[in-house]
Each structure stands twice: as C-alpha cells, then as structure tokens.
CSV table of C-alpha atoms and ligand atoms in Angstrom, one decimal:
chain,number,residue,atom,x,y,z
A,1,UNK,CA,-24.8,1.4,-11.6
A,2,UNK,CA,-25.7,-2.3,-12.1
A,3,UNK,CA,-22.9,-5.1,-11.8
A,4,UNK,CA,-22.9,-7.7,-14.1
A,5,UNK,CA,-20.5,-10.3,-13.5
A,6,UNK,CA,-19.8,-11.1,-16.9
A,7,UNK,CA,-19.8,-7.1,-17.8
A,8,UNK,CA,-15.9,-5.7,-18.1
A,9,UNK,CA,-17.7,-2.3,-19.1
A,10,UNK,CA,-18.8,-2.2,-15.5
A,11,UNK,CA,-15.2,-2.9,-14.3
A,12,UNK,CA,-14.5,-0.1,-16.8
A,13,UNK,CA,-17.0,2.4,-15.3
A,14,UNK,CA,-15.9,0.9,-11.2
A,15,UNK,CA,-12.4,1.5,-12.7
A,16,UNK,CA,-12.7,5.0,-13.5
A,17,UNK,CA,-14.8,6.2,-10.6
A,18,UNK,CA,-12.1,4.8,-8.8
A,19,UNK,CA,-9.2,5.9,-10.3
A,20,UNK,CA,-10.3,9.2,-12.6
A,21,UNK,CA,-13.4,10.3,-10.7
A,22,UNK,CA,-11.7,10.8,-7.2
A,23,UNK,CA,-8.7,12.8,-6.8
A,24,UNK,CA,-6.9,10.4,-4.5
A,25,UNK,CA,-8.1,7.3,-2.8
A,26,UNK,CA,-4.7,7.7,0.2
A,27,UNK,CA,-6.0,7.2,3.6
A,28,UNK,CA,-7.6,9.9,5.6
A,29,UNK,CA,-8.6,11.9,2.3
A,30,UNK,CA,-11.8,12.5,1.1
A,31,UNK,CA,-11.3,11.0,-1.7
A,32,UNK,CA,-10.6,7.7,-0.2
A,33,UNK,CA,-13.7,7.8,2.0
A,34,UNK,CA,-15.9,8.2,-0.9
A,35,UNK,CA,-14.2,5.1,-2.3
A,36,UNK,CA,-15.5,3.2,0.4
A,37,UNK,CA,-18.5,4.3,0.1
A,38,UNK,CA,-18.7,3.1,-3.1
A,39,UNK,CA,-17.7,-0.8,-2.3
A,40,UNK,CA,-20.0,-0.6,0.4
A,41,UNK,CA,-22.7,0.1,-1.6
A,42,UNK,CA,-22.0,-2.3,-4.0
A,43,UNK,CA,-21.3,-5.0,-2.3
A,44,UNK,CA,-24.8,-4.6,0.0
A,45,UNK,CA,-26.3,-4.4,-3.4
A,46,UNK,CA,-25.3,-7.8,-4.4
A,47,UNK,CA,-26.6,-9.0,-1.1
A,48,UNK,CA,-23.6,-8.8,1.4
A,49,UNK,CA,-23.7,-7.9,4.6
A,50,UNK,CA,-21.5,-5.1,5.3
A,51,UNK,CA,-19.4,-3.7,8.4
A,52,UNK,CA,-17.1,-0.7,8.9
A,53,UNK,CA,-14.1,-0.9,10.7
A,54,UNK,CA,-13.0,2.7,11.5
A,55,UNK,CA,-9.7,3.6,12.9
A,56,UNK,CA,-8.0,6.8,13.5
A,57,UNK,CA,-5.8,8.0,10.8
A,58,UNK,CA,-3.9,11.2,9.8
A,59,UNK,CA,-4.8,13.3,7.0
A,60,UNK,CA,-1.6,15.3,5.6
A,61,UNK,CA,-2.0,18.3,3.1
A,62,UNK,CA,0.9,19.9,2.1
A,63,UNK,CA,1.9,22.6,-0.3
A,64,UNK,CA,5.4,22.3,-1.4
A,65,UNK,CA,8.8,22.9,-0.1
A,66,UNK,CA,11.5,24.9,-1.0
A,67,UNK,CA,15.3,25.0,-0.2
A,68,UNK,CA,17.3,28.1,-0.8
A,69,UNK,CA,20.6,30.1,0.2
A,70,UNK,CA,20.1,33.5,-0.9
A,71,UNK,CA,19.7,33.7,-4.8
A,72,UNK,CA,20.3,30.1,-5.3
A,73,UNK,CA,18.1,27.3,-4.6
A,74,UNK,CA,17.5,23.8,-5.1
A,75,UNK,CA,14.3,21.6,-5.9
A,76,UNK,CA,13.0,19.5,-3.5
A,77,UNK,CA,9.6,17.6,-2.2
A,78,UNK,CA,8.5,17.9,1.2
A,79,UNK,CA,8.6,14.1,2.6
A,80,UNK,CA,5.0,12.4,2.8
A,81,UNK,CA,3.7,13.1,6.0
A,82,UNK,CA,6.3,15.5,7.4
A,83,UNK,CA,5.5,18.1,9.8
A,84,UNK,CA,6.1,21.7,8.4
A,85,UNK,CA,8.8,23.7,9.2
A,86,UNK,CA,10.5,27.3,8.2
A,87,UNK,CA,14.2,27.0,8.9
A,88,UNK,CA,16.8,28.8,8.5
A,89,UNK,CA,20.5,26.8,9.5
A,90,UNK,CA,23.9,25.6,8.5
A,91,UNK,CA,24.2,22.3,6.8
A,92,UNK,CA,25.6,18.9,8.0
A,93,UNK,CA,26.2,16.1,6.2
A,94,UNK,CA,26.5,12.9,6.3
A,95,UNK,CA,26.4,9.7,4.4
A,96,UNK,CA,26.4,6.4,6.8
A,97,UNK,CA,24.9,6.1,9.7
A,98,UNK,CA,27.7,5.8,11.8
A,99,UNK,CA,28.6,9.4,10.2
A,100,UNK,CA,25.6,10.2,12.2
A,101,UNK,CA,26.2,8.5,15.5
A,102,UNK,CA,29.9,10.3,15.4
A,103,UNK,CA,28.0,13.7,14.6
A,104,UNK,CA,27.8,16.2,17.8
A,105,UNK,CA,24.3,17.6,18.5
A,106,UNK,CA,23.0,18.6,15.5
A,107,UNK,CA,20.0,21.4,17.3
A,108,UNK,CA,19.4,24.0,15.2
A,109,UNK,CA,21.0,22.6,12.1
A,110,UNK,CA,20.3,20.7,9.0
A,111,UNK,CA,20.8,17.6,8.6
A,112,UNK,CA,21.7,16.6,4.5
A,113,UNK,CA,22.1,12.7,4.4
A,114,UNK,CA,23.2,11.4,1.0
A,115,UNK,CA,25.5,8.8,-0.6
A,116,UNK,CA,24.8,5.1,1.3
A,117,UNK,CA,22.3,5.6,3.7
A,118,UNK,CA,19.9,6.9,0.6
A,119,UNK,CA,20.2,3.5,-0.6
A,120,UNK,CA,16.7,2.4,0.1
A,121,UNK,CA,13.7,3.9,1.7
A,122,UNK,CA,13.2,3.4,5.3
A,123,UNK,CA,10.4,1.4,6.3
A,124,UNK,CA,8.2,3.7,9.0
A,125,UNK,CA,9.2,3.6,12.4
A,126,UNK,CA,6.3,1.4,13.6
A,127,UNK,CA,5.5,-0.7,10.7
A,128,UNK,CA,4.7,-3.8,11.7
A,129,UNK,CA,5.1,-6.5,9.5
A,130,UNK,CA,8.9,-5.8,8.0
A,131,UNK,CA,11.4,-3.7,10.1
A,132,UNK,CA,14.8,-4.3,9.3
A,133,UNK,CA,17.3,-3.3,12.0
A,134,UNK,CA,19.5,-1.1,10.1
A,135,UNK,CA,16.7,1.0,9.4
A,136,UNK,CA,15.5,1.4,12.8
A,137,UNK,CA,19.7,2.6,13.8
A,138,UNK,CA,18.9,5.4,11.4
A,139,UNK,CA,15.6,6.4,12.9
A,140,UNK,CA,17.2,6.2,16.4
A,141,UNK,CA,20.9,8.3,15.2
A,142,UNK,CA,18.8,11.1,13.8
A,143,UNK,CA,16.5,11.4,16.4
A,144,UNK,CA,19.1,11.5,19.0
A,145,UNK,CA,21.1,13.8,17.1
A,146,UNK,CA,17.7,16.7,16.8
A,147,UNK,CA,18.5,18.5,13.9
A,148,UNK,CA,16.0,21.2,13.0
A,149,UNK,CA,15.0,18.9,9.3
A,150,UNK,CA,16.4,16.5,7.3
A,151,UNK,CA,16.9,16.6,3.8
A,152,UNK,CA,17.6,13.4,1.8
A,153,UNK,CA,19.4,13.0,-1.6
A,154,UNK,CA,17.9,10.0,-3.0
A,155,UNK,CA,18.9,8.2,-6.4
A,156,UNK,CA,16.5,5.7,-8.1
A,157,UNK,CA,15.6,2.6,-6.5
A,158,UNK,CA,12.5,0.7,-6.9
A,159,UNK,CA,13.2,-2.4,-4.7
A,160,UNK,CA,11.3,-0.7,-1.6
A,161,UNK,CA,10.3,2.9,-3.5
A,162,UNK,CA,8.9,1.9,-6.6
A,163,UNK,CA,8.9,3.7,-10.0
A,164,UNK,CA,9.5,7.1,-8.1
A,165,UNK,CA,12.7,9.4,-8.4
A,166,UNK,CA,13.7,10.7,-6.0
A,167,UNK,CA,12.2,8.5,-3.2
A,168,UNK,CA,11.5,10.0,-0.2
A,169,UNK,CA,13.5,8.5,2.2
A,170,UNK,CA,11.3,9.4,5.3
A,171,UNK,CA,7.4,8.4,4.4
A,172,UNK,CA,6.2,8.4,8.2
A,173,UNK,CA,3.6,9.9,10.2
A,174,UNK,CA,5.4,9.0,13.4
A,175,UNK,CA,8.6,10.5,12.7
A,176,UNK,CA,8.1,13.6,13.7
A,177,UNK,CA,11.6,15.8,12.4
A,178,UNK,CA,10.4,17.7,9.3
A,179,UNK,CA,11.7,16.5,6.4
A,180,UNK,CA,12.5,16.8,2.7
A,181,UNK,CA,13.6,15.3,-0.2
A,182,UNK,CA,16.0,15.7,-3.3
A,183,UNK,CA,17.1,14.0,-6.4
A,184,UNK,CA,21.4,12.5,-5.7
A,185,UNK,CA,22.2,14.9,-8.3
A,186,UNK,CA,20.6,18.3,-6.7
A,187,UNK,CA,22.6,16.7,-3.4
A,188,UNK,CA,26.1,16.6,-5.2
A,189,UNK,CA,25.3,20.4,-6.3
A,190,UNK,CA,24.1,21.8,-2.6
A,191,UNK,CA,27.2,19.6,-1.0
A,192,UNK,CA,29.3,21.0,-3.8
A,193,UNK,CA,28.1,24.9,-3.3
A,194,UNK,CA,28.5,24.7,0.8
A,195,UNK,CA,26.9,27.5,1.6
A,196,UNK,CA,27.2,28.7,5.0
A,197,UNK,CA,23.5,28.7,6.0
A,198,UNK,CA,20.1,27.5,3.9
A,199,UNK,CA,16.8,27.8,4.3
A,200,UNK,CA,14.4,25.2,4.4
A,201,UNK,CA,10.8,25.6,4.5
A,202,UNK,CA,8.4,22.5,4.3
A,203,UNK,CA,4.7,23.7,4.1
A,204,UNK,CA,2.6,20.6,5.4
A,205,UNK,CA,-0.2,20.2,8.0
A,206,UNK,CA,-0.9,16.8,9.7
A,207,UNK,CA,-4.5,16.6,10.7
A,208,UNK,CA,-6.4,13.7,12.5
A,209,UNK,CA,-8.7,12.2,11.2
A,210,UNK,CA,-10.9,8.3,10.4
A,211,UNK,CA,-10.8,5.8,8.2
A,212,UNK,CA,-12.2,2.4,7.6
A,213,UNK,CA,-12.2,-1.3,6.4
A,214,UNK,CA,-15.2,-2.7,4.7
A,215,UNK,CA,-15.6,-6.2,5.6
A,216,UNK,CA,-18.6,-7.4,3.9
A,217,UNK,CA,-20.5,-11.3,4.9
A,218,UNK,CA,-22.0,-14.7,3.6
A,219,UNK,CA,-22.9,-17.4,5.3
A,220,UNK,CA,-23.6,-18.4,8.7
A,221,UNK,CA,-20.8,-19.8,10.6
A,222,UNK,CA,-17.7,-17.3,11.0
A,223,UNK,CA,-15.3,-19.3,13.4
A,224,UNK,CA,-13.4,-20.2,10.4
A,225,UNK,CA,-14.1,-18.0,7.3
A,226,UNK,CA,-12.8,-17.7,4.0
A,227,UNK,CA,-11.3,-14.1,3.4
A,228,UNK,CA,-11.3,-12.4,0.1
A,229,UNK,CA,-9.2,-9.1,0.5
A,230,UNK,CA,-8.0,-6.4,-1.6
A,231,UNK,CA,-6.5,-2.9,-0.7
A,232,UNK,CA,-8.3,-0.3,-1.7
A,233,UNK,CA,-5.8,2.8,-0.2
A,234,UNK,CA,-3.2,3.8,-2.6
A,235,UNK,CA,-0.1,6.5,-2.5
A,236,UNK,CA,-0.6,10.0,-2.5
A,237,UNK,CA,0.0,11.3,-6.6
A,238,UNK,CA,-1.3,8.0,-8.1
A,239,UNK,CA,-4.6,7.0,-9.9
A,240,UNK,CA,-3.7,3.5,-8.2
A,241,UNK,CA,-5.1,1.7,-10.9
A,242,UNK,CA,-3.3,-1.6,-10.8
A,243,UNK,CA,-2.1,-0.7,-7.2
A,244,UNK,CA,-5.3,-1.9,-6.5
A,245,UNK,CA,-8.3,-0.4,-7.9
A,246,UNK,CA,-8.1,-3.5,-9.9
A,247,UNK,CA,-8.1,-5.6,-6.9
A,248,UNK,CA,-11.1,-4.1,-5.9
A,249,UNK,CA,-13.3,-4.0,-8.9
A,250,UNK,CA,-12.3,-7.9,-9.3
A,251,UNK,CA,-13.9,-9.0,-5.6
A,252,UNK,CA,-16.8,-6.3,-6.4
A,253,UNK,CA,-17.4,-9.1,-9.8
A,254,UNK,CA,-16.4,-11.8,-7.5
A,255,UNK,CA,-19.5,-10.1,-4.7
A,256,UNK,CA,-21.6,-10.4,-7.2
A,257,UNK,CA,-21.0,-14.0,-8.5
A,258,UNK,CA,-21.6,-15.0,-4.9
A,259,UNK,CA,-24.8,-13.1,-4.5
A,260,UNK,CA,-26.8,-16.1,-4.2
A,261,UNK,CA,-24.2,-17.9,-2.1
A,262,UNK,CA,-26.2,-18.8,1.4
A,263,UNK,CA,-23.7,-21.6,2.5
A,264,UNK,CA,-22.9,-22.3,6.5
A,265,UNK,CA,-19.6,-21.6,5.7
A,266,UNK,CA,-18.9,-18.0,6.4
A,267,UNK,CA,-17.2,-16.1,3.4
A,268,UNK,CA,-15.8,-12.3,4.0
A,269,UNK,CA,-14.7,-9.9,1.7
A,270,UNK,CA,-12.3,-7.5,3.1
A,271,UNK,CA,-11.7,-4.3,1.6
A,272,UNK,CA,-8.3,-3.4,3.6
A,273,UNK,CA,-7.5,0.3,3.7
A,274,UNK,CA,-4.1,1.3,4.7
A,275,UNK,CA,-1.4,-1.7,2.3
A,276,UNK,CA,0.2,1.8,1.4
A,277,UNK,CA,-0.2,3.9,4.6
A,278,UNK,CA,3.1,4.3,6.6
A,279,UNK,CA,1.7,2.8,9.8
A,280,UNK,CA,-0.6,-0.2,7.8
A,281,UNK,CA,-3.4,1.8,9.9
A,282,UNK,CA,-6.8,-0.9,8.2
A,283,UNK,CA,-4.7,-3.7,8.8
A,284,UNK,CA,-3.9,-3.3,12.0
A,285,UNK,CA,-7.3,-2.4,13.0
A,286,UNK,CA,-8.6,-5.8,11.2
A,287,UNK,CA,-5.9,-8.0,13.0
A,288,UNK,CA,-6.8,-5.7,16.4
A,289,UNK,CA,-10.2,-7.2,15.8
A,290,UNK,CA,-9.8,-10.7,15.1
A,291,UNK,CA,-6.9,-11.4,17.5
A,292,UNK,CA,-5.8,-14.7,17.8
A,293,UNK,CA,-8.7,-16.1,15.9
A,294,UNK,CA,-6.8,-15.0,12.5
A,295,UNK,CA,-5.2,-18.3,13.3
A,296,UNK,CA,-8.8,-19.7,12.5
A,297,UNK,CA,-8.9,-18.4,8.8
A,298,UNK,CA,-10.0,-21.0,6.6
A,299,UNK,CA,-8.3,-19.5,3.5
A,300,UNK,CA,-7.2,-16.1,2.5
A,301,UNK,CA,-7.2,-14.8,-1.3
A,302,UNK,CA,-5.5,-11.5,-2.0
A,303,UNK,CA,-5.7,-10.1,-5.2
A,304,UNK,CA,-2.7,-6.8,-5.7
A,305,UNK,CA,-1.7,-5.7,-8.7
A,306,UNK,CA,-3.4,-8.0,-11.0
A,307,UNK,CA,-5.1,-7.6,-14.5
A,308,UNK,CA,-2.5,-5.5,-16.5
A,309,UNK,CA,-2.8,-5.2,-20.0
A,310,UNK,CA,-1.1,-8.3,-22.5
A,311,UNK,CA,0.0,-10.1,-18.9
A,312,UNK,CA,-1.1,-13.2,-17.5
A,313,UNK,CA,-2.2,-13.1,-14.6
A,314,UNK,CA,0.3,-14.9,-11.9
A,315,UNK,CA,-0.8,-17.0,-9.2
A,316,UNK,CA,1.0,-18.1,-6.0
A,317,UNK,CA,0.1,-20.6,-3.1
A,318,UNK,CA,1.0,-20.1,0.3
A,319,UNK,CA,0.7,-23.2,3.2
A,320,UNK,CA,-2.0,-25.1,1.8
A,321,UNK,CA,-3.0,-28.7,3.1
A,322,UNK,CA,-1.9,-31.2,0.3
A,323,UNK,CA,-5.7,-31.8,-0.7
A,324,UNK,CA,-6.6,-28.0,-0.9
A,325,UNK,CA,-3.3,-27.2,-2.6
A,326,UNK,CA,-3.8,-30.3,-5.6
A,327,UNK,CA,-7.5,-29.1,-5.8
A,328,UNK,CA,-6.7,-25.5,-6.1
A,329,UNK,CA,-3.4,-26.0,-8.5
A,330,UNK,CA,-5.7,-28.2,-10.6
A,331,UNK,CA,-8.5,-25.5,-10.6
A,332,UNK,CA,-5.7,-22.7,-11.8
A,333,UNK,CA,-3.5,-24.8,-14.1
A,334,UNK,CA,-6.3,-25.3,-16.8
A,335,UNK,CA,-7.3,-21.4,-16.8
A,336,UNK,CA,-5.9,-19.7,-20.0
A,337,UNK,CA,-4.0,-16.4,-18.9
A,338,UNK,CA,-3.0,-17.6,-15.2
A,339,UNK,CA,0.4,-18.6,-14.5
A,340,UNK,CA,2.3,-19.7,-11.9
A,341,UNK,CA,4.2,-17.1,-10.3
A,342,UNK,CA,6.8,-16.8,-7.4
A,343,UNK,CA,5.9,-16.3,-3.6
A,344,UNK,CA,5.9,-12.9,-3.2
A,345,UNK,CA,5.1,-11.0,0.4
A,346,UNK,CA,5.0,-7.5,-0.2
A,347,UNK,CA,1.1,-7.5,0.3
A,348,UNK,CA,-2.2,-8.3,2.3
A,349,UNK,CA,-1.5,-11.8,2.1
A,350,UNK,CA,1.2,-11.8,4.1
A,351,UNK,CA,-0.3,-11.4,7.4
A,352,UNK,CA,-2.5,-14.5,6.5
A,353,UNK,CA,0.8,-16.4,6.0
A,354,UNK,CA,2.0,-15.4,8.9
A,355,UNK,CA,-0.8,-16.6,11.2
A,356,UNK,CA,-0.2,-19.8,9.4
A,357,UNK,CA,-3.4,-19.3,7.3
A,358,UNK,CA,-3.7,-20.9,4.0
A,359,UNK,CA,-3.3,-18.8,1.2
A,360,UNK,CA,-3.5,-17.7,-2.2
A,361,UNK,CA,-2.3,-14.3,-4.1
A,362,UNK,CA,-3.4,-12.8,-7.4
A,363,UNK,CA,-0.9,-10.1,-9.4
A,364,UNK,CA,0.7,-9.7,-12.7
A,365,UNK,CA,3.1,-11.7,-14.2
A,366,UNK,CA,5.1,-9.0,-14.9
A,367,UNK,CA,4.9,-7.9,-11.4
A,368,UNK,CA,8.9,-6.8,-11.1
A,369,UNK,CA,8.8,-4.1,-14.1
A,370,UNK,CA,4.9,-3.1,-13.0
A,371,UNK,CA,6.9,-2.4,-9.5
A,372,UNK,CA,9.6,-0.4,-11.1
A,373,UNK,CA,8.1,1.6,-13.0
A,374,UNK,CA,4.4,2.2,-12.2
A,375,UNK,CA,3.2,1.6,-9.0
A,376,UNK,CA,2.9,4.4,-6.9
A,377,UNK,CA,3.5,6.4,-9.8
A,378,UNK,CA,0.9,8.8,-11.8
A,379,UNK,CA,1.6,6.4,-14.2
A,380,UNK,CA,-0.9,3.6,-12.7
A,381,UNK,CA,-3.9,4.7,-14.9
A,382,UNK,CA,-6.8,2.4,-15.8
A,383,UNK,CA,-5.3,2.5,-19.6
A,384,UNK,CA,-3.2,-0.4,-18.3
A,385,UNK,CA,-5.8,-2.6,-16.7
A,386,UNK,CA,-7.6,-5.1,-19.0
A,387,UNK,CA,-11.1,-5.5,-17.7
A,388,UNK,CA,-11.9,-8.6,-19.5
A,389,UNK,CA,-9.2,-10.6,-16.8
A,390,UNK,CA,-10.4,-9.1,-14.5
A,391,UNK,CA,-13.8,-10.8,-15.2
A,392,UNK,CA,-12.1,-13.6,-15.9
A,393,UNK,CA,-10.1,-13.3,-12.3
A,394,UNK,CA,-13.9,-12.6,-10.5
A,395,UNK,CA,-14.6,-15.7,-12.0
A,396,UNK,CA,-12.1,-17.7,-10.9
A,397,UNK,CA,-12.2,-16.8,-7.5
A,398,UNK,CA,-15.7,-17.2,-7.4
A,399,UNK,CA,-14.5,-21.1,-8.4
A,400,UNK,CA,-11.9,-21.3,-6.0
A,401,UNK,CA,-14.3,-20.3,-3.1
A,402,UNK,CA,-16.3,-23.1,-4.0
A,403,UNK,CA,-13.3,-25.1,-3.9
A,404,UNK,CA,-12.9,-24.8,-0.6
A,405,UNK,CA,-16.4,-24.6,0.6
A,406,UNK,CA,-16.5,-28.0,-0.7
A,407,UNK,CA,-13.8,-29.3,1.2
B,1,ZN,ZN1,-0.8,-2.7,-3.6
C-alpha cells in the first residue's frame, strides 16, 4: 500500500490493519511485532532510515480464572500478567493497608482486599516515571505478608484504570503473587457468604520474549534532533484505535510529507512500544540509549489519543524558548479544528519534559470522557477516529517541524 499524504483512505486502510487486522498490538505478542513491521516498512518506503531497538519483554497468555467454594462461585479476571496458580485456602480480608501490616503471616492463605485500598490501580512496582508512595506500602505489606493469591474487589474508577470495570488492581509483570480480580459487588457477596475455604485458580503463563522501538531518520546532524513519537503498544482486549493507532498512522502521513526532507538538522520519528506496558519496557530502552543526551533534544512532538470523531484536536506546549513557543502558538492558533488544551503528562511526552526538552503534545479535546470510557476498552475501534484530522494533524506537524528547522 501506497501513502498519500493528502489520502485519509490510506489512514483508513493503516487504521484497520492496525486495529482490525491484528488481534492485539500489546507488547511481546505477535500481533504487536507484525505492527512494527508494518511502520517499518512504511516509513523506509518514504525514504527514512530505520533502526530497531529491541529489548526483552514478557509475553503473558492466560486462559481465565475461576473462584469457587464448593457449589458456589464467583466471577473473576485473572490480573494482567499474573503468574498462575491453583489454590485452595481460607480467606483474609482486608481493606487498608495498615489492615495488612497488622495482618499475621498470611502463607497459605488468600488474601481478599476490598473497600479503600481498591480505590485506584496501583502503578507497577518498577514504573518509572510516576510512583506514588502509598502505592509502593501496598506492594511492600502484601509481599511481606506471602499469601498464596490475591484477589481484588474493584469498583469503577477511570482516573488511573480507564473505561474498565472492574480494574485490575495488580497489572505487573514484576509482582510475582498470583492474582485476581473482581467487580466491589461480587466482593460484598464472597465477604458476605464467608466460606471457610475457596479455591482459586488463575490459568496464566509468563513467557520471555523481544520487542522493539522503531526509530526512523532525516538529516544529517543528530546531536540535537527533533523527535516525533507515538506509541504504538496498546492494552491487552483493545483494538487501541485512538490509544494510538491514530498516533501512528498520523507520523506514518507526517513520514511521508517529509520524504523529501534532506536538511542538516536531524529529524527522528520514534515509534515507542511499551506507553501501556507495566514496566514502560520501549521507553526505557530508548532513554537507556540516549542517556544524558535526551537533554540535547531539540523538540519533542507526541501525538496520543488524537483525531476522534466531531473533536478538535487539542494542543499543549511544554518549556518552549519564548521565540519557538510565539512561532509555534502562532502556527496552531490559525488551524481550524486545533485547540488549546491543558498540560497533560500521562504520555510519551513526559519524559521529554522531564529532561527539560521542549515540547509539544497532540490528543483530543475531549480527552477526559475518551479516558473514561474508551481507552483501553474494546470500545477503541477505528469507527471513532476521523481520518480526515488526522491528515490534517500529518500536516500540521509536518509545518511545525519546519518551524523549528527554521529556527
Ligand atoms: Zn496512549
């Protein structure tokens, strides 16, 4: 298939390969290795130079899980990435954490947290760009405390989950106490039936395997290079169309806009593959890589959840020099279906902000109900990208770049 940059029936046809014609583009799947096979072949075929950068991942397959006491049992989901287990043992229960840290060894039990410390989800162990404390106590009170599993009664809460009930409350591939996962009402019926002893059996494999950035070059000079990234991973159970098969297909139009770009300046396109894997595996292998020279970055653009249907698409700046943030501003403020939208750091970007790098990040305006209700949800289908922006978004970028190239 040919790219055309002004073609949103190629975005269409990128879009459902992407989304439709794979299975699942998670990390360590098959799926998601064909996916980069895909960029990579489109961006060398509008003339980029392209790299992999593998890393060691996990793959996990699972089967289901199931949660019974005799004739009676209750539905649950074995957590994301849990080890398997086949368990038979009484129940504790607890819901705070210094419930737990009061709790006497808990070997050869179960342990049932529900109530408070469901709240939220827990952000994995070793995730390294957010890590709030109070997470980490819980992590360290349930380990100390070995129970044989945990199961977790979770409510609805898309601030960290997304549109998913329940949540799982453990998604972590370095946690290594199988684990399982309820809605808060199927937890008020187990607590409420006490039986003496349940059975919990989580059928799950972790396997090792690879996986890979794309990082794909213009230009000459790289000691300070513009980055264009987009993740291309997404959550096991969703087509990940806005969460960010979108992103993708817009820097594949953006690629090809650029084709003839031969410039000093060095210009990367970074196809980042792990924004929703529980350890950030691509990005920490990119960053791995650059070391302290991320500090170099000219300008980063991210582009995460943008292009949804009968939205604009929002637009936020991030430490920019006065000269490129006037020249940048001016460049977005005229563009019909871009507004402004607030900082937001739940994405690629981030780590560019972080290094003090300038930069600038692409979603949807209606970014807080897309979150609630569809990301990481089988709901993300390509039904609810509109191609046409994302042309228009290739586009754009393909401006800004020049932007900055200019100085
Ligand atoms: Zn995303």
């Amino acid at each position: 298939m040919e790219y055309r940059a002004d073609g949103a029936a190629q975005a269409a046809a990128a879009l459902h390969f992407l989304c439709t014609e794979l299975p699942t583009r998670t990390l360590g799947t098959e799926g998601n290795r064909r996916a980069t096979q895909f960029v990579e072949a489109h961006l060398a075929a509008s003339g980029w130079r392209t790299e992999r950068q593998v890393f060691d991942c996990l793959e996990w397959l699972y089967a289901g899980a199931n949660l019974s006491a005799g004739e009676a049992e209750w539905p649950v989901l074995p957590g994301p990435w849990s080890l398997p287990c086949n368990v038979e043992a009484a129940l504790f229960a607890c819901a705070t954490v210094e419930e737990i840290e009061a709790a006497p060894d808990l070997s050869g039990r179960i342990l049932l947290l529900h109530g408070p410390i469901t709240a939220e989800q827990l952000m994995p162990k070793r995730f390294p760009f957010y890590n709030p404390d109070e997470h980490q106590r819980i992590y360290t009170a349930v380990e100390s405390k070995r129970p044989a599993a945990v199961v977790a009664a979770t409510a609805r809460n898309p601030s960290l989950a997304g549109g998913i009930y329940p949540f799982p409350l453990f998604e972590d591939g370095d946690f290594d106490i199988p684990s399982a996962y309820m809605t808060d009402v199927e937890g008020v019926r187990l607590l409420a039936a006490a039986p003496a002893l349940v059975r919990l059996e989580v059928c799950s494999q972790r396997r090792p395997t690879t996986g890979w950035n794309v990082v794909a070059r213009k230009g000459s000079s790289f000691a300070s290079p513009i980055v264009l990234c987009a993740h291309i991973d997404a959550k096991k159970g969703t087509p990940g169309a806005l969460d960010n098969a979108a992103g993708v297909v817009t820097l594949l139009l953006a690629a090809e806009l650029l084709s003839a770009y031969e410039g000093e300046q060095g210009v990367e396109v970074v196809i980042f593959n792990g924004e929703d894997n529980y350890a950030a595996a691509g990005e920490i292998e990119y960053l791995r890589r650059l070391g302290p020279a991320v500090r170099n970055v000219r300008f980063a653009i991210n582009v995460d959840g943008a292009g949804n249907r009968d939205n604009a698409i929002a637009w936020s700046l991030y430490g920019c020099p006065p000269m490129i943030e006037e020249r940048v501003r001016a460049n977005l403020i005229e563009r019909p279906n871009f507004v402004e939208g607030e900082v937001w750091y739940q994405s690629d970007h981030a780590m560019f902000v972080q290094a003090g790098v300038p930069a600038l990040a692409f979603t949807t305006d209606n970014f807080a109900q897309v979150w609630a209700q569809i990301a990481h949800t089988a709901a993300d289908t390509p039904e609810l990208v509109d191609c046409g922006a994302l042309v228009g978004l290739a586009h754009t970028i393909h401006h800004i770049v020049h932007v900055i190239v200019a100085g």
